[in-house]
Coordinates of C-alpha atoms in Angstrom, one line a residue:
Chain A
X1 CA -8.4 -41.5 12.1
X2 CA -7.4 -38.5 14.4
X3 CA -8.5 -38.5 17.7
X4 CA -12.4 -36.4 18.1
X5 CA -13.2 -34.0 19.9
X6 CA -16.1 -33.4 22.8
X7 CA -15.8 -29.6 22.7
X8 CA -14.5 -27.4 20.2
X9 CA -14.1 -23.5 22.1
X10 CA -13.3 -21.1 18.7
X11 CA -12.9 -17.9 19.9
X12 CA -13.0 -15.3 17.2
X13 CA -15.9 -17.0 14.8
X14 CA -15.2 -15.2 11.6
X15 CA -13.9 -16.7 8.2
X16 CA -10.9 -18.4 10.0
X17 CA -13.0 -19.5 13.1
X18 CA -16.0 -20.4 11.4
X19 CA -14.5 -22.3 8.9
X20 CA -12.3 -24.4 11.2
X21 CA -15.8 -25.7 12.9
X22 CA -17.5 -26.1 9.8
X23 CA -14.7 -28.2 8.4
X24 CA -14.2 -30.0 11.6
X25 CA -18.2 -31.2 12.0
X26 CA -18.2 -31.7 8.4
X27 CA -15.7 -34.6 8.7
X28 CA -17.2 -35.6 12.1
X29 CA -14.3 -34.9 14.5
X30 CA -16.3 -32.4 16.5
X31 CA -19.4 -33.0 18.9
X32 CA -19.7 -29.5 20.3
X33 CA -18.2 -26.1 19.3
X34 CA -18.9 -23.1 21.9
X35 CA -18.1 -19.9 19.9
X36 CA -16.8 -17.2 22.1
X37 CA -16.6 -13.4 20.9
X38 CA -17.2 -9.7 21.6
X39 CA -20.1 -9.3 19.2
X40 CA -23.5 -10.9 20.8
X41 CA -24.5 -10.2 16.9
X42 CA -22.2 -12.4 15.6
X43 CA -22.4 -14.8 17.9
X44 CA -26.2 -15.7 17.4
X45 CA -25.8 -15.6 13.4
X46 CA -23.2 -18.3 14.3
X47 CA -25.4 -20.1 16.3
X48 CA -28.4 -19.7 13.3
X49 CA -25.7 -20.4 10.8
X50 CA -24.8 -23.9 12.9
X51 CA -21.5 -22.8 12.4
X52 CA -21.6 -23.2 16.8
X53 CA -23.6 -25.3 18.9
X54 CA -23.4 -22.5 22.0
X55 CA -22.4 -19.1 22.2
X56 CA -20.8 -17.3 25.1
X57 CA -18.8 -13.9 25.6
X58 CA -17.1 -15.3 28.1
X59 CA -13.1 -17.2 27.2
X60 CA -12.8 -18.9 30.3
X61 CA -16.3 -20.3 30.6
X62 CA -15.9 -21.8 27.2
X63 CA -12.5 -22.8 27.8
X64 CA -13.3 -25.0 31.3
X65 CA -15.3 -27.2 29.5
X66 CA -13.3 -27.3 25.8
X67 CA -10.9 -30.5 25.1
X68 CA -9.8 -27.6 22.1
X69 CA -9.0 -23.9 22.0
X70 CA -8.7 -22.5 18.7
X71 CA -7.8 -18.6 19.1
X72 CA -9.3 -16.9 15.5
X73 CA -9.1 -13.6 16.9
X74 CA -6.8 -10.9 16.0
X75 CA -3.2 -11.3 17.4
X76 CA -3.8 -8.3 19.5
X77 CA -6.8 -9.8 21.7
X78 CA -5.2 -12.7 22.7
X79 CA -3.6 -11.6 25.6
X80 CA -6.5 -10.7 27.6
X81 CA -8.2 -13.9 26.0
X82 CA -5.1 -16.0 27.2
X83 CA -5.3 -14.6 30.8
X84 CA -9.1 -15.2 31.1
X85 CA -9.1 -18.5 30.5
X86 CA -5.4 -19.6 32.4
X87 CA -7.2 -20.5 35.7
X88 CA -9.6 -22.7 34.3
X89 CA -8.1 -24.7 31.2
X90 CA -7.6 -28.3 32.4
X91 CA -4.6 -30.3 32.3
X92 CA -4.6 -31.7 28.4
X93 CA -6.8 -28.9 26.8
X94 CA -4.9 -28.2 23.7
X95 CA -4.9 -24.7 22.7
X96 CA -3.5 -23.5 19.0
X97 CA -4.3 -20.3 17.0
X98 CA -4.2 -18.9 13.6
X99 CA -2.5 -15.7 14.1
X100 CA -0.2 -14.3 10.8
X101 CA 2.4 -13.5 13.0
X102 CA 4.0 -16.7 15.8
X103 CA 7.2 -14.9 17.5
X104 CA 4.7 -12.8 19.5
X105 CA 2.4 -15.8 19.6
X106 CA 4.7 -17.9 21.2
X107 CA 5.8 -15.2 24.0
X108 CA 1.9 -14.9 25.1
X109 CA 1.5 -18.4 25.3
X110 CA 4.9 -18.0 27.7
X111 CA 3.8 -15.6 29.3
X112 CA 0.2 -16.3 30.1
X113 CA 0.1 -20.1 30.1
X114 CA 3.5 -20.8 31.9
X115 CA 2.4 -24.7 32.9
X116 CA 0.6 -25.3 30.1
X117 CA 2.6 -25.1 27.6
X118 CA 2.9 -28.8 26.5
X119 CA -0.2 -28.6 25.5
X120 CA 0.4 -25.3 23.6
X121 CA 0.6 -25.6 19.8
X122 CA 1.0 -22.4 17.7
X123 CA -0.4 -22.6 13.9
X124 CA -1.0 -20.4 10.6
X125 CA -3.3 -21.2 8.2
X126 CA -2.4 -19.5 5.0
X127 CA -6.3 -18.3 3.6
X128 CA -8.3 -15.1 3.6
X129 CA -6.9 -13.1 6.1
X130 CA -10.1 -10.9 6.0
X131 CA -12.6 -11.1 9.1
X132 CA -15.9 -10.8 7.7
X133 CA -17.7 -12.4 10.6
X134 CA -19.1 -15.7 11.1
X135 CA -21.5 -15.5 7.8
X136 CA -18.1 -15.8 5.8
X137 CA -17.4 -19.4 6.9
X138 CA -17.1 -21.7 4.7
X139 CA -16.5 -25.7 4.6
X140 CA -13.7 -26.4 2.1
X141 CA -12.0 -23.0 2.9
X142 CA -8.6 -25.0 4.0
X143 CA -9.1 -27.1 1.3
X144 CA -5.2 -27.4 -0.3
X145 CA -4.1 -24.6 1.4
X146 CA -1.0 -24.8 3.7
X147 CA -1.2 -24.6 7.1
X148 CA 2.1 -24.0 9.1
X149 CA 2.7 -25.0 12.5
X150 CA 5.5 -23.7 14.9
X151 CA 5.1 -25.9 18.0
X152 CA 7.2 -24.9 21.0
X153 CA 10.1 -27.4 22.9
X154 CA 7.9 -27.9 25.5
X155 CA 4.9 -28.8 23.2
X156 CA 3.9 -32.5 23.6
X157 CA 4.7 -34.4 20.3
X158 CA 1.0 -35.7 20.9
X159 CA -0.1 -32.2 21.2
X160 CA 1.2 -31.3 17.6
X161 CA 0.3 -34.3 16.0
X162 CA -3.2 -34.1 17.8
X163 CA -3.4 -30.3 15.9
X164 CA -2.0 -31.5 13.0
X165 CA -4.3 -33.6 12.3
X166 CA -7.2 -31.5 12.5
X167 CA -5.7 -29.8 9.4
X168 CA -5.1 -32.6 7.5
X169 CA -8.9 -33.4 8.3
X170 CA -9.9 -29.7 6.4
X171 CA -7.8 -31.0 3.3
X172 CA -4.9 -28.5 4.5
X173 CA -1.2 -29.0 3.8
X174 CA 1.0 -29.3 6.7
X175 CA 4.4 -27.7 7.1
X176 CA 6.3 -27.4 10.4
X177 CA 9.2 -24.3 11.0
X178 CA 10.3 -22.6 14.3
X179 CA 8.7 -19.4 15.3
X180 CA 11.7 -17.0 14.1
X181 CA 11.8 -19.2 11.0
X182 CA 7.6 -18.8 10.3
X183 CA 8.3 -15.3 11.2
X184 CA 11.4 -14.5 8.9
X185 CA 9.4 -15.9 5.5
X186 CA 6.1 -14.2 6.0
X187 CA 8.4 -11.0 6.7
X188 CA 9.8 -12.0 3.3
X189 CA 7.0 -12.8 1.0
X190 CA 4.4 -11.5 2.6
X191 CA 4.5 -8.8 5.2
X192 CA 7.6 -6.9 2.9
X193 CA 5.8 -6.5 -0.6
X194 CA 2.5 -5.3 1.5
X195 CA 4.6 -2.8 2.9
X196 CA 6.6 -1.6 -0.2
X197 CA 3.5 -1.5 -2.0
X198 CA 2.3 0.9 0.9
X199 CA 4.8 3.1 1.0
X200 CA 5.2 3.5 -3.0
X201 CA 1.3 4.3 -3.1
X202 CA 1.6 6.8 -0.8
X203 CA 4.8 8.5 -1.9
X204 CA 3.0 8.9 -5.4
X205 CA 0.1 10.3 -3.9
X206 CA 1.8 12.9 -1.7
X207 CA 3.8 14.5 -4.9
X208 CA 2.3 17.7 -6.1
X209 CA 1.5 16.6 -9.6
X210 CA 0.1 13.0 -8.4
X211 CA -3.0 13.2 -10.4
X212 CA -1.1 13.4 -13.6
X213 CA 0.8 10.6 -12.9
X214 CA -1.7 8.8 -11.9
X215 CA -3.4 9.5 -15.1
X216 CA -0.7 7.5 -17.0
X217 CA -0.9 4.2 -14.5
X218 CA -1.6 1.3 -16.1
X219 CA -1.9 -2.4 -15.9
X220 CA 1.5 -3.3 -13.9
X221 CA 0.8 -0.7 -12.0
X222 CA -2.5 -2.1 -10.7
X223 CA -0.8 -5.4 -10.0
X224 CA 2.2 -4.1 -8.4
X225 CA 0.0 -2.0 -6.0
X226 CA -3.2 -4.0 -5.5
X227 CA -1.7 -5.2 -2.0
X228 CA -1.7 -1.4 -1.2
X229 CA -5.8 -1.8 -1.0
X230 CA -5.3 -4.3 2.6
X231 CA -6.3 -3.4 5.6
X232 CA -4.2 -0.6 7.4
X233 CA -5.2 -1.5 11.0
X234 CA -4.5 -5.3 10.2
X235 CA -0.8 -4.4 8.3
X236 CA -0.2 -1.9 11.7
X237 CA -0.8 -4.9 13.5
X238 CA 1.6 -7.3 11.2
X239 CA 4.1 -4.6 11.3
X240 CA 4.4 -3.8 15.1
X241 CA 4.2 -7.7 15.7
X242 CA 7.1 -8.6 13.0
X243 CA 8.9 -5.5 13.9
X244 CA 12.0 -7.6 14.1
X245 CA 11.9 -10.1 11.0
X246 CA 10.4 -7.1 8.9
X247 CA 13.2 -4.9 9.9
X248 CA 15.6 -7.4 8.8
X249 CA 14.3 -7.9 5.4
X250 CA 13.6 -4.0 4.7
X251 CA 17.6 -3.3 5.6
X252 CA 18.0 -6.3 2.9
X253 CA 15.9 -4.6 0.6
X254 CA 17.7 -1.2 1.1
X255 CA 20.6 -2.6 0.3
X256 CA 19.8 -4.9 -2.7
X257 CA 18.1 -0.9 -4.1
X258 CA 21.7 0.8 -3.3
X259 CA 23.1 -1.9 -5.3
X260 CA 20.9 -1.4 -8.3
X261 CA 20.9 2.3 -8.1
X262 CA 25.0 1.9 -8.4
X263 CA 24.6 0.0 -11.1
X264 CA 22.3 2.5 -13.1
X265 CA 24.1 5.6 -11.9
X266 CA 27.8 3.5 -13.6
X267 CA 25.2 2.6 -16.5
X268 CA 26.1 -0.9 -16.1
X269 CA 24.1 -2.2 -18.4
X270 CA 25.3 -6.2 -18.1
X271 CA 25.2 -5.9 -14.5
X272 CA 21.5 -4.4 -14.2
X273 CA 20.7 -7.0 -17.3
X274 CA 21.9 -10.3 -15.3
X275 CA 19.7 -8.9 -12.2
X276 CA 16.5 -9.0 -14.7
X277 CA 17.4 -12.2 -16.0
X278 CA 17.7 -13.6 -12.5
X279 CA 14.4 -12.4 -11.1
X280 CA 12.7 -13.0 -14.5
X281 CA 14.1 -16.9 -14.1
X282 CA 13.4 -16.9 -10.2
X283 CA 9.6 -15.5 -10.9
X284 CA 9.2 -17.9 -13.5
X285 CA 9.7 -20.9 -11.7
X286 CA 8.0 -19.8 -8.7
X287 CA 4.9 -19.5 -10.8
X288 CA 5.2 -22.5 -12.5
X289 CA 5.0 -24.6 -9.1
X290 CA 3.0 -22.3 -7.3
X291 CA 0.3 -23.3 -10.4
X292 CA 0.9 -26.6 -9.7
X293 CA -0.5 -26.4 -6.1
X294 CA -4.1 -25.6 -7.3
Chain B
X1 CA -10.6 14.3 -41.8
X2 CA -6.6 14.2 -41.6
X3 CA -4.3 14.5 -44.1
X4 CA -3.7 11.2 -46.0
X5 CA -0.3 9.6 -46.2
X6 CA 0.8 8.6 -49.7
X7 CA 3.9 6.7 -48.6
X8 CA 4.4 5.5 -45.0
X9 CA 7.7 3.9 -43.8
X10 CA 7.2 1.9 -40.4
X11 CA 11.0 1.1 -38.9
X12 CA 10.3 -2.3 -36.6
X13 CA 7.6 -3.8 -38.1
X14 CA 6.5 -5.4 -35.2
X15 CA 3.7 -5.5 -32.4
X16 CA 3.3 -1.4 -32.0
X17 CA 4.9 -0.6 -35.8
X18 CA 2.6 -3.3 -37.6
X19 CA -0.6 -2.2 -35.7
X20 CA 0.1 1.6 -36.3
X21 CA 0.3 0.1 -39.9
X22 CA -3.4 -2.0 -40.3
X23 CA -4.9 0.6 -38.0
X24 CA -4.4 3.7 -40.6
X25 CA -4.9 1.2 -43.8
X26 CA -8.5 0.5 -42.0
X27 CA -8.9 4.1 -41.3
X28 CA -8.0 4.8 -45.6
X29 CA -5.5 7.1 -44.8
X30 CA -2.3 5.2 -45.8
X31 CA -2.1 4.7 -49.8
X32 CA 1.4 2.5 -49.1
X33 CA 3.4 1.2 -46.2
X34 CA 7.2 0.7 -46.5
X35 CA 8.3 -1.7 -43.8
X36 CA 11.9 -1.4 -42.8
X37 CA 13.4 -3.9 -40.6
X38 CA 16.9 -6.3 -40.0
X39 CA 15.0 -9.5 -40.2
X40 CA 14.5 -10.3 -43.6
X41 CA 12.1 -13.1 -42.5
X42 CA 10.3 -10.7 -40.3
X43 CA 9.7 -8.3 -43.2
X44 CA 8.3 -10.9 -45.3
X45 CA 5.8 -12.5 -42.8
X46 CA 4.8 -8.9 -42.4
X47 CA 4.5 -8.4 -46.4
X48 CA 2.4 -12.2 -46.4
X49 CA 0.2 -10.8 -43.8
X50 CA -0.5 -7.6 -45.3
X51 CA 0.6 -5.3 -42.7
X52 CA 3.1 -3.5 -45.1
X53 CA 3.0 -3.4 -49.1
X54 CA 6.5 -3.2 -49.7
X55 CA 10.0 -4.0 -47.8
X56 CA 13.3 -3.0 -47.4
X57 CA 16.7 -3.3 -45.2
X58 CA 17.7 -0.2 -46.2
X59 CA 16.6 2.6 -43.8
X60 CA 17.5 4.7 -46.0
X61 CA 15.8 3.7 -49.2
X62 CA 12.6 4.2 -47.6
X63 CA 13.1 7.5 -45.5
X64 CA 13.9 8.7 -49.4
X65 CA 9.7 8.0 -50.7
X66 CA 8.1 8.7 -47.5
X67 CA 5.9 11.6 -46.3
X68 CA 5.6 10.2 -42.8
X69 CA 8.3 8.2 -41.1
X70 CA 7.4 5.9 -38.4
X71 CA 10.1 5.3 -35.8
X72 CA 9.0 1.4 -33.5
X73 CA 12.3 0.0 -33.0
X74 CA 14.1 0.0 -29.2
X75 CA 15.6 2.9 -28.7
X76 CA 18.7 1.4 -29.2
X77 CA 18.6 1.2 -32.4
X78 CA 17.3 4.8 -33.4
X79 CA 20.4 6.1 -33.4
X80 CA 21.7 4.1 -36.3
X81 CA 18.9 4.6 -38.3
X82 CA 18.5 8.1 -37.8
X83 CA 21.8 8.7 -39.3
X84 CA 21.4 6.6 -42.2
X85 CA 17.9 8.6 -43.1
X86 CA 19.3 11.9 -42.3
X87 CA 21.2 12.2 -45.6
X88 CA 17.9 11.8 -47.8
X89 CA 14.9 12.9 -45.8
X90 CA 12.7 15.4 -47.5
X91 CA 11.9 18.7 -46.4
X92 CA 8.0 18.3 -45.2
X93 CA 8.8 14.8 -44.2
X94 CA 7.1 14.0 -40.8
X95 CA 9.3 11.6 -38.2
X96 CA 7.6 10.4 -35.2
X97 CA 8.5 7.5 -33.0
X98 CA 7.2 5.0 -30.3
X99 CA 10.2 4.8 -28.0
X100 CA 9.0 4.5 -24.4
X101 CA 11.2 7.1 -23.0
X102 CA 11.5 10.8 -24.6
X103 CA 14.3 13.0 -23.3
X104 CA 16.8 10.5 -24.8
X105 CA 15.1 10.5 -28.5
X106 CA 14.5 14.3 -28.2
X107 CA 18.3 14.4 -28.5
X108 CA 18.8 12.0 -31.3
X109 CA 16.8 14.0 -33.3
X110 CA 18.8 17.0 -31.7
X111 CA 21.8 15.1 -32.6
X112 CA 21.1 13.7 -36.4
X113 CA 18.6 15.7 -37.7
X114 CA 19.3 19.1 -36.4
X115 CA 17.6 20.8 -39.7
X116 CA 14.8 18.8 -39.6
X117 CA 13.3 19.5 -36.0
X118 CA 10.3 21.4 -37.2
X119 CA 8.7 17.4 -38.4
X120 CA 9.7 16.2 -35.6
X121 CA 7.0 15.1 -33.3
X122 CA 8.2 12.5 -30.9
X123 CA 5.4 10.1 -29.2
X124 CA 4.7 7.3 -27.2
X125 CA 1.7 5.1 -27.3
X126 CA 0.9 2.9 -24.0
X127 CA 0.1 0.1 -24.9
X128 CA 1.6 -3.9 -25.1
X129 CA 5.5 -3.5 -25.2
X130 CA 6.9 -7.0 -26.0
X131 CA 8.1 -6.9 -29.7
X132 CA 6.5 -10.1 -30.8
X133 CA 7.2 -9.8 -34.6
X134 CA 4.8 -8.8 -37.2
X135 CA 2.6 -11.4 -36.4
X136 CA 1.5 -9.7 -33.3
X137 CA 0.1 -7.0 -35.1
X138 CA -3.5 -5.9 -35.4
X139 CA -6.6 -3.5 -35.8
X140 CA -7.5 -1.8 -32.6
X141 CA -4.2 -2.2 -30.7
X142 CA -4.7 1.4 -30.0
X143 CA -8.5 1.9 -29.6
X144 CA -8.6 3.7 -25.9
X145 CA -5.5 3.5 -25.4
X146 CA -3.5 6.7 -24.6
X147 CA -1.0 8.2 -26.6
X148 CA 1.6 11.3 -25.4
X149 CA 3.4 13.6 -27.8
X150 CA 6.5 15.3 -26.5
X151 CA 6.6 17.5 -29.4
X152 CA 9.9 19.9 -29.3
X153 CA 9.8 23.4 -29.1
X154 CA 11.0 23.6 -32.7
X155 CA 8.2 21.1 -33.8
X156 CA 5.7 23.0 -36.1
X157 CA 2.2 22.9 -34.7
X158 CA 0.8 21.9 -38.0
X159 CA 3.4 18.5 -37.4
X160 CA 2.1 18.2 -33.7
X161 CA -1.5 18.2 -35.5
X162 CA -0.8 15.6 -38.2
X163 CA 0.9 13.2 -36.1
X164 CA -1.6 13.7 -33.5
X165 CA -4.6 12.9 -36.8
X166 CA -2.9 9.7 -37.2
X167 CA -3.8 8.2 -33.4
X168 CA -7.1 9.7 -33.2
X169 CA -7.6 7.8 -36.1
X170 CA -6.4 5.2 -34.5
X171 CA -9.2 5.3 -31.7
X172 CA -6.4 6.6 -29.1
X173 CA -6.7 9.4 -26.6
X174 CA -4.0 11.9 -27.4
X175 CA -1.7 13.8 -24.6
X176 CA 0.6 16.1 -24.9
X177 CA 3.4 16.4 -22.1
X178 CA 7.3 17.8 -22.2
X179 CA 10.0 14.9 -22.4
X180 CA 11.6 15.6 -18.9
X181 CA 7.8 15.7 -17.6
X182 CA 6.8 12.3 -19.7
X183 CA 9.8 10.9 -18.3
X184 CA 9.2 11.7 -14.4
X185 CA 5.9 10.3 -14.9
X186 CA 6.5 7.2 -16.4
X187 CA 9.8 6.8 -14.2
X188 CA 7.5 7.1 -11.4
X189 CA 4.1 4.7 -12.2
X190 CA 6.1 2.4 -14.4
X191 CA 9.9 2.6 -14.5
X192 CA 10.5 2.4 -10.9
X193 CA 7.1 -0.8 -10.1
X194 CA 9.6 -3.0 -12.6
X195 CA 12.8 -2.3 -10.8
X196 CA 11.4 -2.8 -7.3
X197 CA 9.9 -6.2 -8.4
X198 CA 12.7 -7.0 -10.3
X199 CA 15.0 -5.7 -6.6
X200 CA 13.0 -7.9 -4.7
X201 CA 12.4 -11.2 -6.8
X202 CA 16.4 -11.3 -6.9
X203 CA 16.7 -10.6 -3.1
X204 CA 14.7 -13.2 -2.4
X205 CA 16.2 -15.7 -5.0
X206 CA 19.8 -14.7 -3.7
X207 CA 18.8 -15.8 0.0
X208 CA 20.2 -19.3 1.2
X209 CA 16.5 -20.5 2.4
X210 CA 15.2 -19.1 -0.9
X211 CA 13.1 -22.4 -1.6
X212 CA 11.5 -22.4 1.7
X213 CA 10.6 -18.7 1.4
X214 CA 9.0 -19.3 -2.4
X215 CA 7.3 -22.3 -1.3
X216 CA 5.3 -20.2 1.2
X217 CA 4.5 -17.1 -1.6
X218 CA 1.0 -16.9 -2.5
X219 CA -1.4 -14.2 -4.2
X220 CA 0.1 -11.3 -3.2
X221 CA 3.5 -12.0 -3.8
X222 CA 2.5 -13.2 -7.3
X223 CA 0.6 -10.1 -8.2
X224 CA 3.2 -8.0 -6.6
X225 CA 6.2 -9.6 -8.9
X226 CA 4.2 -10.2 -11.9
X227 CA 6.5 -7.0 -13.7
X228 CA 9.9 -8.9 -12.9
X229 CA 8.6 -11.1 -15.6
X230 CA 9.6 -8.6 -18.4
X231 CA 12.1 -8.8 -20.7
X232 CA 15.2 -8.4 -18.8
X233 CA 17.1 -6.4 -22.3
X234 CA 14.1 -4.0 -22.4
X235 CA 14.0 -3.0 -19.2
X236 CA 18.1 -2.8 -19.0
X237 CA 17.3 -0.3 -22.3
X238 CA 14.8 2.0 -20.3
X239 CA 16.3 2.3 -17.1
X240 CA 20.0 3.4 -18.8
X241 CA 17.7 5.5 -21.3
X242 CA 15.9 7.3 -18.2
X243 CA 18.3 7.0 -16.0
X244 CA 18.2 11.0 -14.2
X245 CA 14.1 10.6 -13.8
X246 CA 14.7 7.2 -12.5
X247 CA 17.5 7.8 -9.8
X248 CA 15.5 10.6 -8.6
X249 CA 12.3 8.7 -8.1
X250 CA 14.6 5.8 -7.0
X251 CA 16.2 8.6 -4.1
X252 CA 12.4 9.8 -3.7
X253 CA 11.4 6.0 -2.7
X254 CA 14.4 5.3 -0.1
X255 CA 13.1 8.4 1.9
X256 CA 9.9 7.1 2.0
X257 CA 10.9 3.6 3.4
X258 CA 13.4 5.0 5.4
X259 CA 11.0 6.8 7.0
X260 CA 8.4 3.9 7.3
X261 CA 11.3 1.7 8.9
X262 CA 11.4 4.8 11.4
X263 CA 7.9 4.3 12.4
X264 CA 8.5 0.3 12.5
X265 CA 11.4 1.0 14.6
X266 CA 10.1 3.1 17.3
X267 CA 6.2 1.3 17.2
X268 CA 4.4 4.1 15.9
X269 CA 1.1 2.5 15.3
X270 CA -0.6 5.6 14.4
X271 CA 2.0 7.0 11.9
X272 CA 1.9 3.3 10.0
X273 CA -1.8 3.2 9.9
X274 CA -1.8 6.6 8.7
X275 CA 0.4 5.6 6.1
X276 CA -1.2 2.8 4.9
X277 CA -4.6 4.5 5.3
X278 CA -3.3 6.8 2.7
X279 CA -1.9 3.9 0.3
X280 CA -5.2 2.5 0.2
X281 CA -7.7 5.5 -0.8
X282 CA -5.4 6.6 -3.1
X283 CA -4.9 3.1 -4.8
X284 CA -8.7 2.4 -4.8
X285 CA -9.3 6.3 -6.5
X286 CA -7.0 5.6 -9.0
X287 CA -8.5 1.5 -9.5
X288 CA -12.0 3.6 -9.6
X289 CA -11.2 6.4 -12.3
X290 CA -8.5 3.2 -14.5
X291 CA -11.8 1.5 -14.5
X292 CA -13.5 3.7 -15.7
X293 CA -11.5 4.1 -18.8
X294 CA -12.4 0.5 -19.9

């Protein structure tokens, strides 16, 4: 039975937010949660919702009384967020965050909470990415989906056990990697086929006869490039925070395109052949397990 | 009402040749359907099921009786059966084809049936590519579905007109397009999506943390790779078969990430959202108006 919790601060109540509350009252490992965000709006439909208990706009209020900081916000607010509340979080209030990216994560919680670091436990639920505000929470939303952590040296093993826990208690799947390591297979699986997708839209629709060959698009087409309908300020924000992992995989991805354009410009056709069969094989049995998850 | 076929020979009686087959039986304006094919076993399914009336090995045999020939085999194979027809075609004697690329057929016919070029109409109808045998064929494969001639400047219009008869009355929407401008469009919204998913499934699979990377793929990733499931032999075919159209799209593409890793590299926010604002209305345009086509 893990260990409950007085006060629950979430800052940033949307899906992610609201959904870590909602799962956490649900199983009874919460008394309080104080919401904390910009929007007053979105606050009080929290507070209507009983996602919250209490609403405030104001990080380091919530944070001197919380025994939990959960940072839902966008990875691009928590800086000011983490410097609010510095002066106030007590000795032993854990604070962990759900941000896509945990490289940059890591070097706020450096930079902004210097001593507090043992108590500092970075985290990445894998679900909806999308922040549609505190009516989008949901119990059950972590429900079989992984949740990676990528605690710090200095973090307490109580701390990540403490954080762990609170995922198992949502039904989530717990994985632990370092930063760089969380950082290098997003860039891989994630963050790179958004951003090919991207850039292959967009080079179709910038060539002069683009509505023709649109015209002629068809089903793998609309699978390959459904990615391409994200969110552009949310995938400016991936790709400026995993500047260096993304970098890394796009100079892979250059090269592993050089080698298949040699091979078509030689008209290798055994070569080009054995590279189908390999990712037809590799595809195949990713889907096969990634079916078994649920 | 078109002009009704008394003899039709259908070379590959499979998925696209067997349904071009039931489709103009249905629409009475086929009296007979040769089917040519190498499986023996193949051919008489197809004769069981009642997709041909009559079968043959012998390309030859049936090019002899027929006023329309019927050309569904991979494009490999064209060649060889082109030159075994050649010798016996009749003057009048329309030959079309289903080959998903076009400059390359445009010169077998070039090449083997140099007097004959006036009933010549070469074709391609988008719709399911895996050759799954004569059982696979049916009624309707072609209803909505579009259909581009590539007729040859030597093509008689009254041959254009007959062949184009034949999928209307299959229910599909006919186009007409060159073969070098068939081919850059097809290199560009189909050719190249299966070689970058078939680029990055291997990269991926060829890394030495490949398992931990895969374990952590979820719906983007799979809707992104679903294409590098196709059949590795096909695929080799097309992108030897249309290799210039391909190699310039595939030249095309590597400016456009080169100059996305640019704006990673030097943090231009603006540039990337730009980009990716772009992606996205053009990709939910084109979802709106692919929709809309049912």
């Amino acid at each position: 039975m893990p260990q409950g919790i007085k006060t629950l601060a979430v800052v940033g109540v949307g899906l992610i937010g609201g959904s870590f509350a909602l799962s956490l009252k649900k199983a009874g490992l919460v008394e309080r949660v104080v919401g904390v965000g910009r929007s007053l709006e979105n606050l009080e439909r929290a507070l209507e919702l009983g996602v919250v208990d209490a609403i405030t706009r104001d990080a380091a209020e919530a944070a001197a009384e919380a025994d939990v900081v959960f940072l839902a916000t966008p990875v691009g607010q928590m800086e000011r967020v983490l410097r609010a509340m510095a002066p106030v979080l007590a000795a032993g209030t854990l604070v962990t965050d759900a941000g896509s990216t945990k490289s940059d994560v890591v070097a706020l919680f450096r930079a902004c909470l210097p001593t507090h670091l043992r108590w500092c436990v970075p985290a990445h639920p894998i679900a909806g990415a999308e922040m549609s505000g505190a009516a989008a929470a949901r119990y059950g939303l972590f429900e079989n989906r992984d949740v990676i952590l990528t605690p710090l040296p200095e973090s307490d093993a109580d701390s990540s056990e403490r954080v762990a826990a609170l995922w198992k208690a949502c039904g989530a799947h717990l994985h632990c990697l370092t930063p760089a390591g969380h950082d290098a297979v997003f860039a891989s699986v994630s963050h790179l086929p958004h951003l090919l997708a991207f850039a292959y839209v967009d080079m179709i629709a910038g060539m002069p006869d683009a509505r023709t060959r649109f015209d002629f698009a068809a089903t793998g087409f609309r699978d390959f490039t459904r990615i391409a309908g994200s969110s552009p300020e949310m995938w400016r924000d991936i790709a400026l925070a995993n500047r260096d992992a993304l970098l890394g995989e796009l100079s892979a991805y250059r090269s592993a395109l050089d080698a298949m354009v040699l091979e078509i410009e030689r008209g290798e056709g055994g070569a080009l052949a054995e590279r189908f069969t390999r990712a037809r094989e590799a595809r195949h049995n990713w889907y096969q397990s990634f079916l078994k998850k649920g």
